[in-house]
Every structure is written in structure tokens, then in C-alpha cells.
Coordinates of N, CA and C and ligand atoms in Angstrom, one line a residue:
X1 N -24.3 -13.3 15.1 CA -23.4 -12.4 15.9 C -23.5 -11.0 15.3
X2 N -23.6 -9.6 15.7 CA -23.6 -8.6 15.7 C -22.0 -7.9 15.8
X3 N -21.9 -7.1 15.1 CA -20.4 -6.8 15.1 C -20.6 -5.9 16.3
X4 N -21.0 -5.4 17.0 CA -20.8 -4.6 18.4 C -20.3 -5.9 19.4
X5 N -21.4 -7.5 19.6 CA -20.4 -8.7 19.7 C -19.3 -8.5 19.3
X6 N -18.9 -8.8 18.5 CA -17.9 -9.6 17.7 C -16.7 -8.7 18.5
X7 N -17.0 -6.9 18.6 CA -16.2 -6.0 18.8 C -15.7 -6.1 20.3
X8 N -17.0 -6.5 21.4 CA -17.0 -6.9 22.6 C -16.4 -7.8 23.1
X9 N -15.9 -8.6 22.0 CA -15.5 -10.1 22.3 C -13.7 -9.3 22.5
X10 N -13.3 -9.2 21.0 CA -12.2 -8.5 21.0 C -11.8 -7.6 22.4
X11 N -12.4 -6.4 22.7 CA -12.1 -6.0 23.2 C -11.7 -6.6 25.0
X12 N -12.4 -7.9 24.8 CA -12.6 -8.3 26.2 C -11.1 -9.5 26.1
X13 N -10.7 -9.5 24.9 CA -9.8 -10.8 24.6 C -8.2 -10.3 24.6
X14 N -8.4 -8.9 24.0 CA -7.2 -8.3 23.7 C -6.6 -7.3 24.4
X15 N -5.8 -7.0 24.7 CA -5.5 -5.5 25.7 C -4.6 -4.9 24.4
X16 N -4.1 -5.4 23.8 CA -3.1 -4.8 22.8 C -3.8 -3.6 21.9
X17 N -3.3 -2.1 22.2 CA -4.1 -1.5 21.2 C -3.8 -1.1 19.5
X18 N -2.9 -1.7 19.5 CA -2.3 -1.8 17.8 C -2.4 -2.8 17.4
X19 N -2.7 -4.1 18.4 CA -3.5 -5.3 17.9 C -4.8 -5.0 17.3
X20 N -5.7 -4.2 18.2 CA -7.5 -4.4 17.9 C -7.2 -3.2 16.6
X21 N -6.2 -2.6 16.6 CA -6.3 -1.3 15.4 C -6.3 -2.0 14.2
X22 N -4.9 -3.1 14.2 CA -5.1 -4.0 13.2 C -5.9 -5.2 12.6
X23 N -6.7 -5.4 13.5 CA -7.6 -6.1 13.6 C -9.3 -5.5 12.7
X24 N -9.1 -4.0 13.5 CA -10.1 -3.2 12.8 C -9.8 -3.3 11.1
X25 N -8.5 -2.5 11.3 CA -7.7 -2.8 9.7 C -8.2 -3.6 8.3
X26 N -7.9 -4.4 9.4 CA -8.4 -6.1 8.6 C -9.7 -6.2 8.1
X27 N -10.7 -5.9 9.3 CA -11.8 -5.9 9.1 C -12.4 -4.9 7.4
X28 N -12.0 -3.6 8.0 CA -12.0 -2.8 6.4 C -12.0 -3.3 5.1
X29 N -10.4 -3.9 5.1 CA -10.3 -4.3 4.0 C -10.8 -5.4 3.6
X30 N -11.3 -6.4 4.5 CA -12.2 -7.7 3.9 C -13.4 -6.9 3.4
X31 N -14.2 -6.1 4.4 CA -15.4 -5.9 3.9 C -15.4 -4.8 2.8
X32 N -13.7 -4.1 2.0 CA -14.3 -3.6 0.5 C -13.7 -4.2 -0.4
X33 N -12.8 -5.9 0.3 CA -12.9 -6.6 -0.3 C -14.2 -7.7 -0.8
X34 N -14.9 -7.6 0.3 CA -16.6 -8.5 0.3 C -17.3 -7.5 -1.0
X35 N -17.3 -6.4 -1.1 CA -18.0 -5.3 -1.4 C -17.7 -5.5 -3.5
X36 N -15.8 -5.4 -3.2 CA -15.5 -5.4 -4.9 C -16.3 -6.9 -5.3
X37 N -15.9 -7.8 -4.7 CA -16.5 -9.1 -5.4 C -17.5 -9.8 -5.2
X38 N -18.4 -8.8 -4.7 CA -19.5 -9.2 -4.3 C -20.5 -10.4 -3.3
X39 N -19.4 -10.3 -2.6 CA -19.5 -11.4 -1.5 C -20.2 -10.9 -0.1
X40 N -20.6 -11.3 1.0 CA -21.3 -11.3 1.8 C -20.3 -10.4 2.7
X41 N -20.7 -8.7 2.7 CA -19.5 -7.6 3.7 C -19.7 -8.0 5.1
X42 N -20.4 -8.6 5.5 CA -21.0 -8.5 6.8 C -20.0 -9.6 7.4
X43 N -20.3 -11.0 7.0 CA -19.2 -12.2 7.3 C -17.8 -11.9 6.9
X44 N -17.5 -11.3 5.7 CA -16.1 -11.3 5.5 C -15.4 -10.0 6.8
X45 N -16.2 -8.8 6.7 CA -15.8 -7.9 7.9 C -15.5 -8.7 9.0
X46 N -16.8 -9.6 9.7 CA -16.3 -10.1 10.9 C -15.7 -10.7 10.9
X47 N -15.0 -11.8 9.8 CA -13.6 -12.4 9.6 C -12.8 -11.8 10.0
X48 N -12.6 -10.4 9.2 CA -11.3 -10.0 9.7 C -11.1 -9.5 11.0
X49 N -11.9 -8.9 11.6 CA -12.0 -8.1 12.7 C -11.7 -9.4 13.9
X50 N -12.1 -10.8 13.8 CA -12.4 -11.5 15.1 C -10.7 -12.9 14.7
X51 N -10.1 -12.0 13.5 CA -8.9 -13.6 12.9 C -8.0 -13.5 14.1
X52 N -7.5 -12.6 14.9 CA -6.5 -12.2 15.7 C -7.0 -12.2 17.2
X53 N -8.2 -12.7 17.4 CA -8.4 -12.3 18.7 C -8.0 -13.4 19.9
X54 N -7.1 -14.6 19.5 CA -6.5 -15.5 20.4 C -5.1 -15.0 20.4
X55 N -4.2 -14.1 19.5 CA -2.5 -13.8 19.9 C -2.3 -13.5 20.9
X56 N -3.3 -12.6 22.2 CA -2.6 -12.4 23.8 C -2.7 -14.2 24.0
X57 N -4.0 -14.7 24.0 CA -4.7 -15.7 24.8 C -3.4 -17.1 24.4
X58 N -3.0 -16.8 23.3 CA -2.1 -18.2 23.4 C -0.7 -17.6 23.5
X59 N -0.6 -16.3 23.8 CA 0.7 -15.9 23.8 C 1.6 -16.0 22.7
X60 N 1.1 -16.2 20.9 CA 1.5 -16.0 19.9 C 2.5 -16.9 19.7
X61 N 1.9 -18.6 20.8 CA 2.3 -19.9 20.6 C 1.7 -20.3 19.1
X62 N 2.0 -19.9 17.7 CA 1.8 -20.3 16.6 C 1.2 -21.7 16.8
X63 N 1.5 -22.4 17.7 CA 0.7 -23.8 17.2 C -0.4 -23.7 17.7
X64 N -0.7 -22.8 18.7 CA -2.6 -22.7 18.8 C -3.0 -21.8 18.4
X65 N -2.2 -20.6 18.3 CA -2.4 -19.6 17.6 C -3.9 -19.9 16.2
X66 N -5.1 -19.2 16.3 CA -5.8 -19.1 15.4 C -6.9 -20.7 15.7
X67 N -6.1 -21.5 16.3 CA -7.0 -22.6 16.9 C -8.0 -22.2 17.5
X68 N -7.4 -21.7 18.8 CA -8.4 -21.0 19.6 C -9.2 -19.9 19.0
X69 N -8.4 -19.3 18.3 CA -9.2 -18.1 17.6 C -10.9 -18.5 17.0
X70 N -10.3 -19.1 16.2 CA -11.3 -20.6 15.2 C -12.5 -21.0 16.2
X71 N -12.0 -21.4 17.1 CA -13.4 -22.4 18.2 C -14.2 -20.5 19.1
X72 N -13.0 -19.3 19.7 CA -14.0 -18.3 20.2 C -14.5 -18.2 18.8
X73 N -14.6 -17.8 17.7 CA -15.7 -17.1 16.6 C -16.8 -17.8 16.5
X74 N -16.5 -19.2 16.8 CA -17.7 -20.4 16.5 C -18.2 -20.1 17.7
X75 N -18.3 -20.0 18.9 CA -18.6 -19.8 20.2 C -19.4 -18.2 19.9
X76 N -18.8 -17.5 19.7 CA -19.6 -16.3 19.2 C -21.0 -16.6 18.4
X77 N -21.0 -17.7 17.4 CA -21.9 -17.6 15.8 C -21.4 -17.6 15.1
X78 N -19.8 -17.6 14.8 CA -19.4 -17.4 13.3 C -19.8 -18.6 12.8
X79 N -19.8 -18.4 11.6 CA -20.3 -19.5 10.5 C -18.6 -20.6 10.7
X80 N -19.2 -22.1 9.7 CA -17.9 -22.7 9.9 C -17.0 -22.4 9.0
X81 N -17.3 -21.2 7.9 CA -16.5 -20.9 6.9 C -15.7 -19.5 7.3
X82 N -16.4 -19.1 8.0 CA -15.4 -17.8 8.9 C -14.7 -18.3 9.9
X83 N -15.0 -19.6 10.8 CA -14.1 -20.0 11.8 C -12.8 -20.8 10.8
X84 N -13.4 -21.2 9.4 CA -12.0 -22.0 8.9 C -11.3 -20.8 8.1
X85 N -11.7 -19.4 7.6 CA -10.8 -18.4 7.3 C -10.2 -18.2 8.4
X86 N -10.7 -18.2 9.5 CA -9.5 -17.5 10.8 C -8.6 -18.5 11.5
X87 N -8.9 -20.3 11.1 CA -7.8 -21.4 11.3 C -7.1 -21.1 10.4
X88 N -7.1 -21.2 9.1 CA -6.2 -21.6 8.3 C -5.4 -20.2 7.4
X89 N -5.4 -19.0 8.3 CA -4.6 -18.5 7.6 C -3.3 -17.8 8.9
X90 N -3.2 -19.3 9.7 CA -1.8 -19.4 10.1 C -1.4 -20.4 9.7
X91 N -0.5 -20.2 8.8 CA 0.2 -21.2 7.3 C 0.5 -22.3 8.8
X92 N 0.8 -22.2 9.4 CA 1.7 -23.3 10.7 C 1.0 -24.2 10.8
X93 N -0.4 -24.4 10.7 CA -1.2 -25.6 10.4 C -1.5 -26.7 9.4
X94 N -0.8 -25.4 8.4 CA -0.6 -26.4 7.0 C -2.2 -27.2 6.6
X95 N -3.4 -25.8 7.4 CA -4.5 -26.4 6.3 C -4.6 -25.5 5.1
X96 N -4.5 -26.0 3.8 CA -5.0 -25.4 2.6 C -6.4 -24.2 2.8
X97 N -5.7 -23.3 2.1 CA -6.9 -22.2 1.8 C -7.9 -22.6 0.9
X98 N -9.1 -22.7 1.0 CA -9.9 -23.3 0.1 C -10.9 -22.1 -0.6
X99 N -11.7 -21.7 0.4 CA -12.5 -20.5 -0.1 C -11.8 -19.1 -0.4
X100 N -12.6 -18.4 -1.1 CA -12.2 -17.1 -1.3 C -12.1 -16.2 -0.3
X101 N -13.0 -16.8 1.0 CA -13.0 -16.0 2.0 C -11.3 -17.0 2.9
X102 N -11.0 -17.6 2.9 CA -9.7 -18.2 3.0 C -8.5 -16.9 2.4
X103 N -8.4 -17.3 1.1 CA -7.8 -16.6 0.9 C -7.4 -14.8 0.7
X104 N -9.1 -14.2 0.7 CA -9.1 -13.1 1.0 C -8.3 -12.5 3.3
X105 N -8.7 -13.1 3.4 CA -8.3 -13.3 4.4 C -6.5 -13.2 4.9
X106 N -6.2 -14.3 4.0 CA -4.9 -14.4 4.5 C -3.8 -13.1 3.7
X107 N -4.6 -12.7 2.4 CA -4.0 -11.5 1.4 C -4.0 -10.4 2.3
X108 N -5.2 -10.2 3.1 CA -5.5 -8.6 3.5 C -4.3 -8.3 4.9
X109 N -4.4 -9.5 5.5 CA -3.5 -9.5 7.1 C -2.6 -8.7 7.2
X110 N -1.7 -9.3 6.1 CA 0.0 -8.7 5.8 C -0.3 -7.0 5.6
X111 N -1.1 -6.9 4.6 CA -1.2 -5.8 3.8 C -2.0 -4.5 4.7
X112 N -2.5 -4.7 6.4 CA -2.5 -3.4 6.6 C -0.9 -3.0 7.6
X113 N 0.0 -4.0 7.6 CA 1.0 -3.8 8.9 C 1.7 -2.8 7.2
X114 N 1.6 -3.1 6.1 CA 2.6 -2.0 5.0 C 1.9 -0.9 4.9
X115 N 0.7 -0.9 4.9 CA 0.1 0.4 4.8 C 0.0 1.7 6.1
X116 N 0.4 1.1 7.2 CA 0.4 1.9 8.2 C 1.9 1.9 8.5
X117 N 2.6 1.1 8.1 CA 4.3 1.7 7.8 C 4.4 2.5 6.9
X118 N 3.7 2.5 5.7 CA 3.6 3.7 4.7 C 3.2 5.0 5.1
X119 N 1.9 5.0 6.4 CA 2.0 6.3 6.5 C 2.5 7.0 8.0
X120 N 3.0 5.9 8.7 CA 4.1 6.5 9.8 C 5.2 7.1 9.4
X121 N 5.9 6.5 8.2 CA 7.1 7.8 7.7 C 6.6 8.9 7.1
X122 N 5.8 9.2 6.7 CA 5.0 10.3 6.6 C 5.5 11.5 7.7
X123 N 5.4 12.8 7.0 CA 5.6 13.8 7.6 C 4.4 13.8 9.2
X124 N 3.5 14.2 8.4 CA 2.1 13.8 9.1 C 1.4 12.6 9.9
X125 N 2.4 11.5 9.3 CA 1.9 10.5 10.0 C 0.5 10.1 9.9
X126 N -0.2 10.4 8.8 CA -1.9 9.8 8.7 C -1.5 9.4 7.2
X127 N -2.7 9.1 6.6 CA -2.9 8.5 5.8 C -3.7 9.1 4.9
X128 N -4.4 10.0 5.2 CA -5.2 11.1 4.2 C -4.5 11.6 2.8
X129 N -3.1 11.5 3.1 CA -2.5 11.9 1.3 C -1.6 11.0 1.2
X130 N -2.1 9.8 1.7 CA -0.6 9.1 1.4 C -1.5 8.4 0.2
X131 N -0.5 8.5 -0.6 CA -0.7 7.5 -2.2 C -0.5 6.0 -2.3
X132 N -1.9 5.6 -3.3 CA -1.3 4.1 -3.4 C 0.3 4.0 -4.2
X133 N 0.2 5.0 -5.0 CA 1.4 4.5 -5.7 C 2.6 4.7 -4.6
X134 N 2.8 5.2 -3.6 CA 3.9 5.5 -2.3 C 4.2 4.4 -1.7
X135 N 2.9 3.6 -1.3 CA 2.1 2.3 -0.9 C 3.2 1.7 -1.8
X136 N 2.7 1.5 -3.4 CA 3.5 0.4 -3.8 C 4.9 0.2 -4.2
X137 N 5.5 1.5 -4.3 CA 6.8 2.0 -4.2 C 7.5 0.8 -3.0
X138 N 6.6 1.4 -1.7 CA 7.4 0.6 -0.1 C 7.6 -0.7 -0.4
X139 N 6.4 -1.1 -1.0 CA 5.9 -2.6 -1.5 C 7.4 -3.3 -2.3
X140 N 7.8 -2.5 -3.1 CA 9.1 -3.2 -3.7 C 10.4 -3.0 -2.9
X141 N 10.1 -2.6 -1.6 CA 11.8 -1.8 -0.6 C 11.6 -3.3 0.1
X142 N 12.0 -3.9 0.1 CA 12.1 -5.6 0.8 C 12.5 -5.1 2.2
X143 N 13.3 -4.2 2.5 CA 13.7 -4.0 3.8 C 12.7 -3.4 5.0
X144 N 12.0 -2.2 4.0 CA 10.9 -1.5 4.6 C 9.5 -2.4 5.1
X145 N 9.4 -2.0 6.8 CA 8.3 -3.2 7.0 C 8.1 -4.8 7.0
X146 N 9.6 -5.4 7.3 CA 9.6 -6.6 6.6 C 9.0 -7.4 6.8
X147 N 8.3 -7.3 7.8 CA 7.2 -7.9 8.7 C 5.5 -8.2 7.6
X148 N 5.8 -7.5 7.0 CA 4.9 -7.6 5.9 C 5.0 -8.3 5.2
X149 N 4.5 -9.3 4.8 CA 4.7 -10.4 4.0 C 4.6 -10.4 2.2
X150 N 5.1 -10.0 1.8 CA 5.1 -9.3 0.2 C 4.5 -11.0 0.0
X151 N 5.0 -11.6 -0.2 CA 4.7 -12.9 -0.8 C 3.0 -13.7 -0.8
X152 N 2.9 -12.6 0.5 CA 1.5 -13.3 1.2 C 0.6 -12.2 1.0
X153 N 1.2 -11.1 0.7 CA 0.2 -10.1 -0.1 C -0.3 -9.6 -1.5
X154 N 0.7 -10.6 -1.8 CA 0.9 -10.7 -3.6 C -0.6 -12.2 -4.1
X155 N -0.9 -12.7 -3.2 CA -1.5 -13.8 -3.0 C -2.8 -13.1 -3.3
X156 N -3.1 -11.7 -3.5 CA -4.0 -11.4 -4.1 C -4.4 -11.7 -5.2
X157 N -3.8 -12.3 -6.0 CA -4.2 -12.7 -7.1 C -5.2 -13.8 -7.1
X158 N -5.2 -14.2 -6.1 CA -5.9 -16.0 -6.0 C -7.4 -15.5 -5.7
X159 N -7.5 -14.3 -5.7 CA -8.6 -13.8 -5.2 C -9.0 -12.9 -6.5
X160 N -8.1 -12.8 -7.6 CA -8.8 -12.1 -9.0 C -8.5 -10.5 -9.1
X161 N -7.2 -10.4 -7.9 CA -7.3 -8.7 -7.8 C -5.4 -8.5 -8.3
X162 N -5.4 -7.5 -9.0 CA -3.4 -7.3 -9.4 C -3.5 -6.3 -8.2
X163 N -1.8 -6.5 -8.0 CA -1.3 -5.9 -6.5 C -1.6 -4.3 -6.6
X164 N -1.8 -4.0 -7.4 CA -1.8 -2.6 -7.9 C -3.6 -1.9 -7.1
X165 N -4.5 -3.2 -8.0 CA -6.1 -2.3 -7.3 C -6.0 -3.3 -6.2
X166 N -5.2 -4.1 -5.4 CA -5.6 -4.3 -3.7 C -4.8 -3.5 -3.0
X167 N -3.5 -2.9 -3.7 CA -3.2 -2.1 -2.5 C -4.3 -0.8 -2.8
X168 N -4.4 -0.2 -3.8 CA -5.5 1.1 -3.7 C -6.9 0.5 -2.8
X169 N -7.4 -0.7 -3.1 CA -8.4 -0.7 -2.2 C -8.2 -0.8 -0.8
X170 N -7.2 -1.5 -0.1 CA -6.6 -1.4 1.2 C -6.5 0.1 1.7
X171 N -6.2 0.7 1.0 CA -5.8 2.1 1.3 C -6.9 2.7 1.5
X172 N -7.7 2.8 0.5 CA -9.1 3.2 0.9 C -9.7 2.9 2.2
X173 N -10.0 1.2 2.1 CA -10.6 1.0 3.2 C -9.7 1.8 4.5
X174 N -8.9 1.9 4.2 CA -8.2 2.0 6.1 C -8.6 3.6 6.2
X175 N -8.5 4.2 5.0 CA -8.5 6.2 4.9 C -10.2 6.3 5.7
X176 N -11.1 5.1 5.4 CA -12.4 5.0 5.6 C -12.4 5.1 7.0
X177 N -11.6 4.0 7.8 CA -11.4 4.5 9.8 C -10.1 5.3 9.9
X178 N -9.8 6.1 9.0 CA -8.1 6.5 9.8 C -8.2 7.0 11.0
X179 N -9.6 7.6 11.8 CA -9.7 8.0 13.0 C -9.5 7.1 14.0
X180 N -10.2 5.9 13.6 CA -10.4 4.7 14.4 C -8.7 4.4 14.6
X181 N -8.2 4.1 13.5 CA -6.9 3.3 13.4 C -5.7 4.4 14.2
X182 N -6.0 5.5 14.4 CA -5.5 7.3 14.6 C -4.3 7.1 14.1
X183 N -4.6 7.0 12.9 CA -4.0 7.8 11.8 C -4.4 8.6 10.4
Ligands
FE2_201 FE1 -3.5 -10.6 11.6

């Protein structure tokens, strides 16, 4: 699968455009998460970018939610280790995260909906001077974003990274499309 696929697919799956933004998001940070630990950027990117492309299709029915996701990627060519990152990191199935690409996955999800709440209150509204340390400031306002799962972004650790260099790498990656993501 070619990521212009992968991109095709999305685009043809999703109408939502703060979905595919987040989606893109996702993608970023897997692949400079693939990048720090030297793992395969190519599969981990299209992890992220294709984990969300069933939420219109099942109507964010959590119990198929990511099922179907899981079987389009395989239908696409994802490997079976990128179709079981994009099953199992909706906890509602209660399958264990096993790989690193598992759990990179399920760390990054949460972690771009706080970074683009970090730079919406922004004067400016982008992301070009917003600071990690701003970033991790939000990170301890439990109210701010709540939608963001602190618990499930802290889960960076299982992956060898302190919350400190995944949120700076998160930030990166996203400053890397802020056009894409328009911000
Ligand atoms: Fe997601």
C-alpha cells in the first residue's frame, strides 16, 4: 500500500475534516515516533493515518469501531501487525497491546486532540511558537481538553519515551504539517 492509497482510502471513508486532520496528526507522530526508535516510518505512519478511518462507517458504535477499521487496512495491504495496532487500540475490545507498534499507537491518538487544544487558545491559533513546555503545563489542567486522555498519553512510557520528550516530539511532528492540519 502506498500512502497516496492509504490517503485515498481515507479520504473516500471519511467526510469529517478534523477527523482526516487528526488522522494526519496521528500519522506524524507515529512516523517521528518510528523515526526516534528506529522502527519501520513507513508502516508506523500508515498506522496512524488509516487507525480512524471506520468512526463515520460504524457511526462511533465503539463495538465495531476499529473492527472494521482493522479488516479496511488489511483490504488495503496493511500488514497483520498494523491491522492489530488499529484493532486493539480501542480499549472496548479488551485486546492487550502487545507490540510497540500497539502501543505507540494507542500513546500518540490522545496526544494530538491536546496539542491542537494547546494551540487553539493561542492568540494566533497555530502552532509555530507554541511550546512544549505550554503543551505540558495543559497536560497537568485535567479540565483543559478533557477529551484527551492523560492516562493514555502517559502510556508513553511502555514505549521507552518520559512525557516530557513525547510531548516535544508530538509537537514537532504536527509544526512539521501545521499547514496540512491549518494550524
Ligand atoms: Fe484516533
Amino acid at each position: 500500500m502506498t500512502r497516496e492509497e492509504a490517503l485515498d482510502s481515507v479520504s473516500a471513508n471519511v467526510e469529517s475534516e478534523n477527523l482526516i486532520k487528526h488522522m494526519l496528526a496521528t500519522e506524524a507522530i507515529m512516523r517521528a515516533l518510528a523515526k526516534r526508535l528506529g522502527e519501520d516510518e513507513e508502516e508506523w505512519g500508515l498506522t496512524g493515518l488509516l487507525h480512524d478511518i471506520d468512526v463515520e462507517l460504524t457511526e462511533e458504535d465503539m463495538k465495531s469501531h476499529s473492527k472494521l477499521g482493522a479488516d479496511l487496512a488489511r483490504e488495503l495491504g496493511a500488514s497483520e501487525a498494523m491491522a492489530h495496532a488499529i484493532l486493539c487500540h480501542n480499549e472496548t475490545h479488551g485486546i492487550p497491546r502487545e507490540t510497540k507498534l500497539d502501543k505507540a499507537l494507542f500513546c500518540a491518538d490522545p496526544l494530538t486532540g491536546l496539542i491542537t487544544a494547546a494551540a487553539l487558545v493561542r492568540p494566533d491559533k497555530k502552532l509555530a511558537n507554541l511550546e512544549a513546555k505550554s503543551v505540558e503545563k495543559r497536560f497537568k489542567e485535567k479540565s483543559f481538553a478533557a477529551g484527551a486522555d492523560r492516562e493514555q498519553i502517559s502510556q508513553c512510557s511502555e514505549i521507552g519515551l518520559e512525557l516530557d520528550e513525547f510531548i516535544e516530539l508530538g509537537l514537532e511532528a504536527m509544526k512539521g504539517i501545521a499547514e496540512d492540519l491549518g494550524l
